[in-house]
């Protein structure tokens, strides 16, 4: 099994613009590719993937190596949650746990605020946050806005490296 390409190999194959986040081919590696064309195809999960030596790699991981000289140890997070936004300022190396702090709101959420749920038995808004593999109970609140604010305060304590949005 071949090792992932080195920064030197990646820089010979591709040009990357940290400002736009776009990668283009420097060399033609197959009849179907041309020099200067944008690289990659979008996979089922919405990430841009690039084939190198018959193996597909997520573009954001290639970019990490292209910029830093080494492949990321853990995850590379898209700070703004837009999986196609590969600008350098939008990427950060994180652990899986830190990456999970940047997840969006669940589709099942009915409150409109992450971490806030209606406690039907008590007739109050319940706030919980997950960190370090545990669910932390923040409290119950009479109004939704106070509950949402409590979650944001808890997020700053339990997820200090996460971006500031929900």
Steps between C-alpha positions, in 0.01 A plus 500: 500500500638837398558778755300821452676751275747742655470878495763504224296259286178694564664828402620344175151374418279790615480872548295612801376852568462555878282806430243329274543143627520367143744235380602463136718252315858594424561192287286275284494154663243328277338553160182628663679774698653824382748740652330787682166327556332495841555170678265267680147373512249528781437182699171388653570692824567829321880509529719565197712191429813481286648186344875460532674179392164317476398594854249768601587755768279775645618831350514671840750239623712541184492876554612456860808305385558739207510794745669348809720223361332218693173311491264589787509265799127527562218690328504816292194709584323744269444782749194642322358146449501546121667182374585652164673807650867397502650845559796471736340737754199265518700186587633394839654180637291355782433179687180312416345628823585862412363445149173376648468828694459671164207285389184679397164462665325165476223477242274376781553816708171680557617791716709662227798516740775242536504326839152626597206261533150526644454303824131415475484349850622822666375753246842661458781524247777250579862580410770233466843498337732212410871519576769243569258215429251616764173690495506797737169629634499880488151571633130553433362838398158661468570676171676389183731802466644451850551129428678577169725754676584240769607255229725764337661573838555127559645462150768759580591298813477144364603564136750788519665417166173476304396781266251749646193406295228270635 
